[in-house]
Tab-separated table of C-alpha atoms in Angstrom:
chain	number	residue	atom	x	y	z
A	1	MET	CA	-226.868	70.490	60.007
A	2	THR	CA	-228.409	72.927	57.563
A	3	ASN	CA	-230.500	71.304	54.926
A	4	LEU	CA	-229.790	71.302	51.217
A	5	ILE	CA	-232.574	73.673	50.250
A	6	THR	CA	-231.554	76.495	52.569
A	7	ARG	CA	-227.873	76.017	51.844
A	8	ARG	CA	-228.130	76.033	48.103
A	9	THR	CA	-231.314	77.237	46.589
A	10	PHE	CA	-231.405	80.752	48.002
A	11	VAL	CA	-229.015	80.647	47.989
A	12	GLY	CA	-202.086	90.823	56.107
A	13	GLY	CA	-201.794	92.956	59.184
A	14	VAL	CA	-201.562	96.712	59.593
A	15	ALA	CA	-198.033	98.045	59.305
A	16	GLY	CA	-196.681	101.490	59.860
A	17	ALA	CA	-198.270	104.711	60.979
A	18	ALA	CA	-199.963	105.235	57.640
A	19	GLY	CA	-201.868	101.969	57.937
A	20	VAL	CA	-200.430	100.368	54.817
A	21	ALA	CA	-201.204	96.640	54.553
A	22	THR	CA	-198.483	94.142	53.934
A	23	LEU	CA	-199.299	90.818	52.346
A	24	GLY	CA	-196.582	88.482	51.210
A	25	GLY	CA	-194.125	91.386	51.302
A	26	LYS	CA	-196.208	93.583	48.995
A	27	ALA	CA	-197.884	96.838	49.894
A	28	PHE	CA	-201.310	97.889	48.687
A	29	ALA	CA	-200.807	100.540	46.040
A	30	GLN	CA	-204.443	101.423	45.423
A	31	ALA	CA	-206.206	101.089	48.744
A	32	THR	CA	-205.346	101.933	52.341
A	33	LEU	CA	-206.592	99.857	55.235
A	34	PRO	CA	-209.030	101.468	57.670
A	35	THR	CA	-207.912	102.900	60.997
A	36	SER	CA	-210.871	101.214	62.726
A	37	PRO	CA	-212.621	97.904	62.007
A	38	VAL	CA	-215.333	97.791	59.335
A	39	THR	CA	-218.447	95.685	58.825
A	40	LEU	CA	-218.486	93.540	55.688
A	41	ASN	CA	-221.708	92.523	53.934
A	42	ILE	CA	-221.275	89.372	51.848
A	43	ILE	CA	-223.942	87.973	49.530
A	44	ASP	CA	-223.838	84.416	48.187
A	45	VAL	CA	-225.723	83.410	45.030
A	46	ALA	CA	-223.912	80.113	44.409
A	47	GLY	CA	-224.091	78.102	47.628
A	48	ASN	CA	-220.441	79.042	48.100
A	49	LEU	CA	-220.755	79.798	51.805
A	50	ALA	CA	-221.034	76.048	52.386
A	51	LEU	CA	-217.394	75.971	51.262
A	52	THR	CA	-215.970	79.263	52.490
A	53	GLN	CA	-217.954	80.608	55.460
A	54	LYS	CA	-215.704	78.952	58.055
A	55	ALA	CA	-212.629	80.396	56.355
A	56	ILE	CA	-214.217	83.857	56.152
A	57	GLU	CA	-215.038	83.704	59.843
A	58	ASN	CA	-211.435	82.643	60.474
A	59	TYR	CA	-210.381	85.914	58.817
A	60	ARG	CA	-212.581	87.968	61.138
A	61	LYS	CA	-211.075	86.202	64.152
A	62	ALA	CA	-207.539	86.664	62.847
A	63	LYS	CA	-208.006	90.336	61.925
A	64	PRO	CA	-210.189	92.021	64.569
A	65	ASN	CA	-208.310	95.250	63.837
A	66	LEU	CA	-209.773	95.222	60.304
A	67	VAL	CA	-213.219	93.592	60.620
A	68	SER	CA	-215.692	93.996	63.452
A	69	ARG	CA	-218.580	92.039	61.969
A	70	ILE	CA	-219.526	90.116	58.829
A	71	THR	CA	-223.096	89.682	57.650
A	72	PHE	CA	-223.991	86.853	55.274
A	73	THR	CA	-227.031	86.849	53.001
A	74	LYS	CA	-228.152	84.559	50.196
A	75	ALA	CA	-230.069	85.230	46.991
A	76	THR	CA	-230.659	83.628	43.610
A	77	ALA	CA	-228.280	84.462	40.784
A	78	PRO	CA	-230.884	85.921	38.369
A	79	GLU	CA	-231.993	88.592	40.856
A	80	LEU	CA	-228.524	89.810	41.836
A	81	ALA	CA	-227.548	92.057	38.918
A	82	GLY	CA	-230.734	94.129	39.168
A	83	LYS	CA	-230.271	94.501	42.908
A	84	ILE	CA	-226.699	95.770	42.596
A	85	LYS	CA	-227.523	98.043	39.644
A	86	ALA	CA	-230.312	99.703	41.632
A	87	GLN	CA	-227.949	100.330	44.556
A	88	GLN	CA	-225.279	101.761	42.264
A	89	ASP	CA	-227.770	104.040	40.526
A	90	ALA	CA	-228.884	105.292	43.936
A	91	GLY	CA	-225.277	105.810	45.060
A	92	ARG	CA	-225.764	103.526	48.072
A	93	VAL	CA	-223.985	100.208	47.561
A	94	ASP	CA	-224.367	98.044	50.668
A	95	ILE	CA	-223.062	94.763	49.208
A	96	ASP	CA	-219.306	94.509	49.698
A	97	LEU	CA	-218.470	91.078	48.317
A	98	VAL	CA	-220.362	88.735	46.002
A	99	LEU	CA	-219.742	84.985	45.957
A	100	THR	CA	-221.017	83.744	42.621
A	101	GLY	CA	-220.828	81.109	39.941
A	102	THR	CA	-220.355	81.886	36.267
A	103	ASP	CA	-224.022	82.906	35.945
A	104	ALA	CA	-224.124	86.119	38.005
A	105	LEU	CA	-220.469	86.771	37.143
A	106	SER	CA	-221.490	86.867	33.474
A	107	ALA	CA	-224.497	89.100	34.076
A	108	GLY	CA	-222.365	91.518	36.103
A	109	ILE	CA	-219.670	91.688	33.429
A	110	GLU	CA	-222.330	92.371	30.806
A	111	GLN	CA	-223.780	95.225	32.886
A	112	LYS	CA	-220.368	96.557	34.017
A	113	LEU	CA	-221.138	96.106	37.732
A	114	TRP	CA	-217.785	94.798	38.981
A	115	VAL	CA	-214.540	96.410	40.113
A	116	ASP	CA	-211.567	95.654	37.860
A	117	LEU	CA	-209.521	93.442	40.199
A	118	ILE	CA	-206.919	92.305	37.690
A	119	PRO	CA	-204.808	94.100	36.679
A	120	GLY	CA	-206.349	96.930	38.716
A	121	HIS	CA	-205.473	95.417	42.108
A	122	ALA	CA	-203.177	92.566	41.076
A	123	ASN	CA	-200.344	93.829	43.280
A	124	SER	CA	-202.559	93.296	46.335
A	125	LEU	CA	-203.337	89.668	45.489
A	126	PRO	CA	-201.216	86.527	45.180
A	127	LYS	CA	-199.807	85.675	41.745
A	128	LEU	CA	-202.818	83.637	40.698
A	129	ASP	CA	-201.163	81.750	37.840
A	130	ASP	CA	-198.538	80.511	40.284
A	131	ILE	CA	-200.953	79.150	42.901
A	132	TYR	CA	-203.953	77.846	40.911
A	133	LEU	CA	-204.542	74.340	39.627
A	134	ALA	CA	-204.351	74.419	35.818
A	135	PRO	CA	-208.152	74.185	35.203
A	136	ALA	CA	-208.790	76.820	37.913
A	137	ALA	CA	-206.317	79.130	36.182
A	138	LYS	CA	-208.285	78.665	32.958
A	139	MET	CA	-211.516	79.418	34.802
A	140	GLN	CA	-209.906	82.615	36.094
A	141	GLY	CA	-209.628	83.754	32.489
A	142	LEU	CA	-213.423	83.754	32.181
A	143	ALA	CA	-213.657	86.459	34.835
A	144	LYS	CA	-212.165	89.106	32.528
A	145	GLY	CA	-210.287	90.415	35.555
A	146	GLN	CA	-213.544	91.229	37.338
A	147	GLY	CA	-213.625	88.264	39.707
A	148	VAL	CA	-211.160	85.985	41.488
A	149	VAL	CA	-211.659	82.198	41.551
A	150	VAL	CA	-212.036	80.902	45.114
A	151	THR	CA	-213.240	77.317	44.487
A	152	TYR	CA	-213.108	74.959	41.479
A	153	TYR	CA	-214.376	71.543	40.433
A	154	PRO	CA	-214.590	69.534	37.192
A	155	SER	CA	-218.389	69.451	37.641
A	156	GLY	CA	-220.162	67.289	35.052
A	157	PRO	CA	-222.452	66.602	33.248
A	158	LEU	CA	-223.369	63.318	34.897
A	159	LEU	CA	-226.596	61.350	35.180
A	160	GLU	CA	-227.826	60.547	38.672
A	161	TYR	CA	-230.457	57.875	39.150
A	162	MET	CA	-232.094	55.524	41.605
A	163	PRO	CA	-230.931	51.983	40.783
A	164	ASP	CA	-234.085	50.333	42.070
A	165	LYS	CA	-236.132	52.358	39.562
A	166	VAL	CA	-233.781	52.560	36.543
A	167	LYS	CA	-232.858	49.038	35.528
A	168	THR	CA	-231.288	49.905	32.155
A	169	VAL	CA	-229.071	52.945	32.584
A	170	PRO	CA	-228.634	55.153	29.487
A	171	THR	CA	-225.079	55.118	28.134
A	172	THR	CA	-225.572	57.509	25.192
A	173	ALA	CA	-227.554	60.688	24.529
A	174	GLU	CA	-229.854	58.695	22.264
A	175	GLU	CA	-230.534	56.156	25.029
A	176	LEU	CA	-231.298	58.979	27.476
A	177	LEU	CA	-233.854	60.396	25.051
A	178	ALA	CA	-235.360	56.953	24.579
A	179	TYR	CA	-235.551	56.497	28.357
A	180	THR	CA	-237.473	59.778	28.802
A	181	LYS	CA	-239.911	58.794	26.051
A	182	ALA	CA	-240.534	55.435	27.681
A	183	ASN	CA	-240.778	57.003	31.150
A	184	PRO	CA	-242.386	60.443	30.691
A	185	GLY	CA	-242.065	62.736	33.695
A	186	ARG	CA	-239.524	60.544	35.498
A	187	PHE	CA	-236.531	62.625	34.314
A	188	LEU	CA	-236.086	66.207	35.523
A	189	TYR	CA	-233.542	69.035	35.527
A	190	ALA	CA	-233.636	72.654	36.667
A	191	ARG	CA	-233.573	75.904	34.720
A	192	PRO	CA	-229.927	76.371	33.599
A	193	ALA	CA	-229.795	80.087	34.513
A	194	ASN	CA	-230.142	79.120	38.179
A	195	SER	CA	-228.712	75.605	38.319
A	196	GLY	CA	-225.122	74.386	38.134
A	197	PRO	CA	-226.114	70.895	36.930
A	198	GLY	CA	-228.648	72.421	34.515
A	199	ARG	CA	-226.175	74.681	32.788
A	200	THR	CA	-223.417	72.038	32.883
A	201	PHE	CA	-225.789	69.660	31.104
A	202	ILE	CA	-226.627	72.034	28.273
A	203	MET	CA	-222.964	73.078	27.886
A	204	GLY	CA	-221.825	69.443	27.850
A	205	LEU	CA	-224.289	68.250	25.228
A	206	PRO	CA	-222.522	69.878	22.233
A	207	TYR	CA	-219.455	67.707	22.948
A	208	ILE	CA	-221.536	64.555	23.379
A	209	LEU	CA	-223.639	65.217	20.271
A	210	GLY	CA	-220.754	66.407	18.085
A	211	ASP	CA	-222.089	69.905	17.457
A	212	SER	CA	-220.156	72.277	15.196
A	213	ASN	CA	-218.998	74.756	17.861
A	214	PRO	CA	-219.546	73.949	21.547
A	215	GLN	CA	-218.546	77.508	22.482
A	216	ASP	CA	-221.174	79.234	20.287
A	217	PRO	CA	-224.757	78.518	21.414
A	218	ALA	CA	-226.323	80.772	18.764
A	219	LYS	CA	-224.555	79.341	15.704
A	220	GLY	CA	-222.893	76.119	16.808
A	221	TRP	CA	-225.523	74.221	18.827
A	222	ASP	CA	-227.992	73.063	16.165
A	223	LYS	CA	-227.972	69.447	17.384
A	224	THR	CA	-228.095	70.503	21.035
A	225	TRP	CA	-231.148	72.760	20.695
A	226	ALA	CA	-232.996	70.138	18.655
A	227	TYR	CA	-232.149	67.509	21.281
A	228	LEU	CA	-233.190	69.688	24.232
A	229	LYS	CA	-236.527	70.496	22.598
A	230	GLU	CA	-237.257	66.834	21.936
A	231	LEU	CA	-236.133	65.861	25.436
A	232	GLY	CA	-238.360	68.594	26.841
A	233	GLN	CA	-241.466	66.891	25.475
A	234	ASN	CA	-240.941	64.266	28.181
A	235	VAL	CA	-240.070	66.695	31.026
A	236	GLU	CA	-243.032	67.733	33.162
A	237	TYR	CA	-241.592	71.074	34.257
A	238	TYR	CA	-238.282	72.813	35.034
A	239	PRO	CA	-237.751	73.796	38.692
A	240	SER	CA	-236.085	77.119	39.503
A	241	GLY	CA	-233.163	75.493	41.305
A	242	THR	CA	-231.269	72.248	41.794
A	243	GLY	CA	-232.336	71.817	45.411
A	244	ALA	CA	-235.923	71.212	44.331
A	245	VAL	CA	-234.770	68.583	41.818
A	246	MET	CA	-232.783	66.670	44.419
A	247	LYS	CA	-235.698	66.813	46.821
A	248	GLU	CA	-237.958	65.185	44.208
A	249	LEU	CA	-235.313	62.561	43.410
A	250	GLY	CA	-234.975	61.790	47.109
A	251	GLU	CA	-238.727	61.589	47.655
A	252	GLY	CA	-239.177	59.227	44.718
A	253	SER	CA	-241.299	61.448	42.473
A	254	ARG	CA	-238.443	61.389	39.898
A	255	ASP	CA	-236.058	58.593	39.023
A	256	MET	CA	-233.261	60.375	37.143
A	257	THR	CA	-231.703	63.821	36.765
A	258	VAL	CA	-228.526	65.494	35.556
A	259	SER	CA	-225.872	66.040	38.190
A	260	THR	CA	-222.297	66.996	39.010
A	261	THR	CA	-219.745	65.479	41.354
A	262	GLY	CA	-220.749	67.807	44.177
A	263	TRP	CA	-224.487	67.644	43.640
A	264	ASP	CA	-224.137	63.853	43.708
A	265	ILE	CA	-222.101	63.639	46.914
A	266	ASN	CA	-223.501	66.377	49.135
A	267	PRO	CA	-227.265	65.676	48.967
A	268	ARG	CA	-226.497	62.079	49.932
A	269	VAL	CA	-224.344	63.286	52.842
A	270	LEU	CA	-227.267	65.472	53.972
A	271	GLY	CA	-229.825	62.681	53.565
A	272	VAL	CA	-231.847	64.551	50.936
A	273	VAL	CA	-231.051	61.839	48.375
A	274	PRO	CA	-230.658	58.188	49.464
A	275	LYS	CA	-227.091	56.977	49.782
A	276	GLU	CA	-227.714	54.222	47.236
A	277	ALA	CA	-228.245	56.672	44.332
A	278	LYS	CA	-225.845	55.991	41.462
A	279	VAL	CA	-224.175	58.076	38.751
A	280	ALA	CA	-223.313	57.452	35.121
A	281	ALA	CA	-221.530	59.309	32.328
A	282	LEU	CA	-222.734	59.344	28.732
A	283	LYS	CA	-220.468	58.074	25.955
A	284	GLY	CA	-218.096	60.750	24.663
A	285	PHE	CA	-218.696	63.152	27.523
A	286	HIS	CA	-216.326	65.984	28.361
A	287	TRP	CA	-216.200	67.576	31.798
A	288	VAL	CA	-217.377	71.176	31.770
A	289	ALA	CA	-215.495	72.832	34.605
A	290	ASP	CA	-217.117	75.173	37.108
A	291	ALA	CA	-215.848	77.653	39.654
A	292	HIS	CA	-217.012	80.157	42.215
A	293	TYR	CA	-215.732	83.708	42.133
A	294	MET	CA	-215.253	86.616	44.507
A	295	CYS	CA	-216.536	89.826	42.896
A	296	VAL	CA	-216.681	93.369	44.262
A	297	PRO	CA	-219.417	95.768	43.148
A	298	LYS	CA	-218.305	99.221	42.049
A	299	GLY	CA	-219.035	102.050	44.467
A	300	LEU	CA	-217.382	100.927	47.723
A	301	PRO	CA	-215.203	103.145	49.911
A	302	ASN	CA	-211.442	102.832	49.473
A	303	GLU	CA	-210.850	101.386	52.947
A	304	LYS	CA	-213.305	98.531	52.389
A	305	MET	CA	-211.576	97.694	49.120
A	306	ALA	CA	-208.303	97.230	51.009
A	307	VAL	CA	-209.893	94.864	53.526
A	308	LEU	CA	-211.601	92.857	50.776
A	309	LEU	CA	-208.315	92.365	48.926
A	310	ASP	CA	-206.728	91.156	52.138
A	311	LEU	CA	-209.654	88.789	52.731
A	312	MET	CA	-209.414	87.375	49.203
A	313	SER	CA	-205.702	86.680	49.676
A	314	PHE	CA	-206.402	84.991	53.000
A	315	LEU	CA	-209.026	82.719	51.410
A	316	LEU	CA	-206.491	81.610	48.794
A	317	THR	CA	-204.002	80.265	51.345
A	318	LYS	CA	-203.701	76.471	51.442
A	319	GLU	CA	-204.900	76.343	55.041
A	320	GLN	CA	-208.185	78.092	54.252
A	321	GLN	CA	-208.633	76.333	50.892
A	322	ALA	CA	-208.701	73.017	52.758
A	323	TYR	CA	-212.108	73.995	54.180
A	324	THR	CA	-213.578	73.996	50.660
A	325	TYR	CA	-213.720	70.201	50.571
A	326	ASP	CA	-216.808	70.789	52.770
A	327	GLU	CA	-219.065	67.722	52.618
A	328	GLY	CA	-218.499	67.198	48.925
A	329	TYR	CA	-220.749	69.987	47.598
A	330	PHE	CA	-218.154	71.240	45.074
A	331	TYR	CA	-216.001	68.127	45.016
A	332	PRO	CA	-213.068	68.371	45.210
A	333	GLY	CA	-213.341	72.169	45.859
A	334	PRO	CA	-209.874	73.728	46.264
A	335	ALA	CA	-208.698	76.016	43.455
A	336	VAL	CA	-205.137	76.158	44.785
A	337	LYS	CA	-202.408	73.599	44.144
A	338	GLY	CA	-201.204	71.316	46.903
A	339	VAL	CA	-204.393	71.229	49.003
A	340	THR	CA	-205.089	67.581	49.823
A	341	LEU	CA	-208.031	65.929	51.545
A	342	ASP	CA	-205.932	65.091	54.592
A	343	MET	CA	-205.629	68.858	55.219
A	344	ALA	CA	-209.423	69.224	55.419
A	345	PRO	CA	-211.420	69.173	58.667
A	346	PRO	CA	-212.126	65.650	60.014
A	347	GLU	CA	-215.844	65.897	59.192
A	348	SER	CA	-215.004	66.644	55.544
A	349	GLN	CA	-212.655	63.695	55.358
A	350	ALA	CA	-215.258	61.386	56.891
A	351	ALA	CA	-218.077	62.536	54.579
A	352	ILE	CA	-216.048	62.106	51.412
A	353	LYS	CA	-214.677	58.760	52.528
A	354	GLU	CA	-218.229	57.458	53.056
A	355	PHE	CA	-220.104	59.155	50.190
A	356	GLY	CA	-217.446	59.851	47.551
A	357	ARG	CA	-217.003	57.640	44.501
A	358	PRO	CA	-213.768	55.965	43.381
A	359	GLU	CA	-214.824	56.262	39.728
A	360	TYR	CA	-214.517	60.051	39.859
A	361	GLU	CA	-210.727	59.928	39.958
A	362	LYS	CA	-210.709	57.649	36.907
A	363	TRP	CA	-213.238	59.752	34.975
A	364	ILE	CA	-211.356	62.974	35.717
A	365	ALA	CA	-208.130	61.395	34.472
A	366	GLU	CA	-209.649	59.904	31.317
A	367	ASN	CA	-212.005	62.613	30.009
A	368	PRO	CA	-211.172	66.107	28.732
A	369	ILE	CA	-211.937	69.085	30.988
A	370	GLU	CA	-213.446	71.965	29.005
A	371	LEU	CA	-214.113	75.564	29.924
A	372	PRO	CA	-217.736	76.661	30.211
A	373	LEU	CA	-219.030	79.288	27.828
A	374	GLN	CA	-217.553	82.760	27.833
A	375	PRO	CA	-219.695	85.137	29.914
A	376	ASP	CA	-221.381	86.831	26.944
A	377	GLN	CA	-222.117	83.469	25.322
A	378	MET	CA	-223.505	82.072	28.565
A	379	VAL	CA	-226.010	84.926	28.689
A	380	VAL	CA	-227.033	84.014	25.126
A	381	ALA	CA	-227.403	80.316	26.002
A	382	PHE	CA	-229.588	81.081	29.026
A	383	ARG	CA	-231.818	83.353	26.975
A	384	MET	CA	-232.167	80.822	24.140
A	385	TRP	CA	-232.977	78.018	26.572
A	386	ASP	CA	-235.619	80.175	28.285
A	387	GLU	CA	-237.148	81.105	24.924
A	388	GLN	CA	-236.892	77.804	23.047
A	389	VAL	CA	-236.900	75.061	25.677
A	390	GLY	CA	-238.154	76.180	29.079
A	391	GLY	CA	-241.077	78.205	27.798
A	392	GLY	CA	-244.174	77.789	29.896
A	393	LYS	CA	-242.778	74.786	31.764
A	394	ARG	CA	-240.716	76.756	34.295
A	395	LYS	CA	-241.832	76.588	37.905
């Protein structure tokens, strides 16, 4: 089994003589499928391959007439936009599909890196509003038509802690601050620009603290920024990714961190964090949803575009969505309606049965699920955190 650090931190057929693809009875209007198989280069900056690689490989096996080989690479979200921009400027784009969270999605929208998928290629994709779970459909709106949601989860923010070390668990934001003051250096979280739990934490705080506008980090987060600065006085440093945080929690050098449903379950499945770790939610918390997206850089040949649209549609079928339960990394995982755990592979069912938490179902039912920041506002929040909070403590 691949370990947490390597998995996360670096993280229709041909029809007719003309080679027109059919998918759900619709023909591609914009792109024509290749007459010979192509190689696809997929880069993952979100840990998404843990959820989708098996399904992507299923596509290659099912469509040998379209795809001869697929290469998978991983990178960190902050480095991706510059990499793609350099390739586009040179006229040599060799990344065909990007699997990303809202971080690199936002940076790519800001720099105009992505192909307009919707409405540009909507006729070649399923009717997304018809197939998505309601929160996943809302997350699709954040993509501005330049990405397609492939996985979804309610995320967090949650606290994760070792019960043998934390005897009095914080129940409010004020109690969390008091805990960090009484136990300096024992609480840790990663840089939000490269950490799902990190950014979920800072986006969730405005709801917990009652800030004036949770969707406006520049003008509506006065309480949040003040809180994060004060909290930061008791944080030794901010790692560059969540994997490093979980490693420290598992090794015992930290006692508490911020987490999400998936980052709670999966590191315990993998043995990076002890099974006995517990989670808590602060009073008044709202879920801040998260999703992974499929994005296509501008500059690809027409025939590759056709194959990528076919691949995206394949990954949104219920059968392939069932693989996204994985071992709880993005729990639950599926973005599509009607995909239940009993449809997932046996190893996924076993992992979630052993390491999942019954309280998650109750918390999801009882607490509001909010959208994360809009892409342009997320870029602002990351920059402000780097400037005002992270400072010289990043590592």
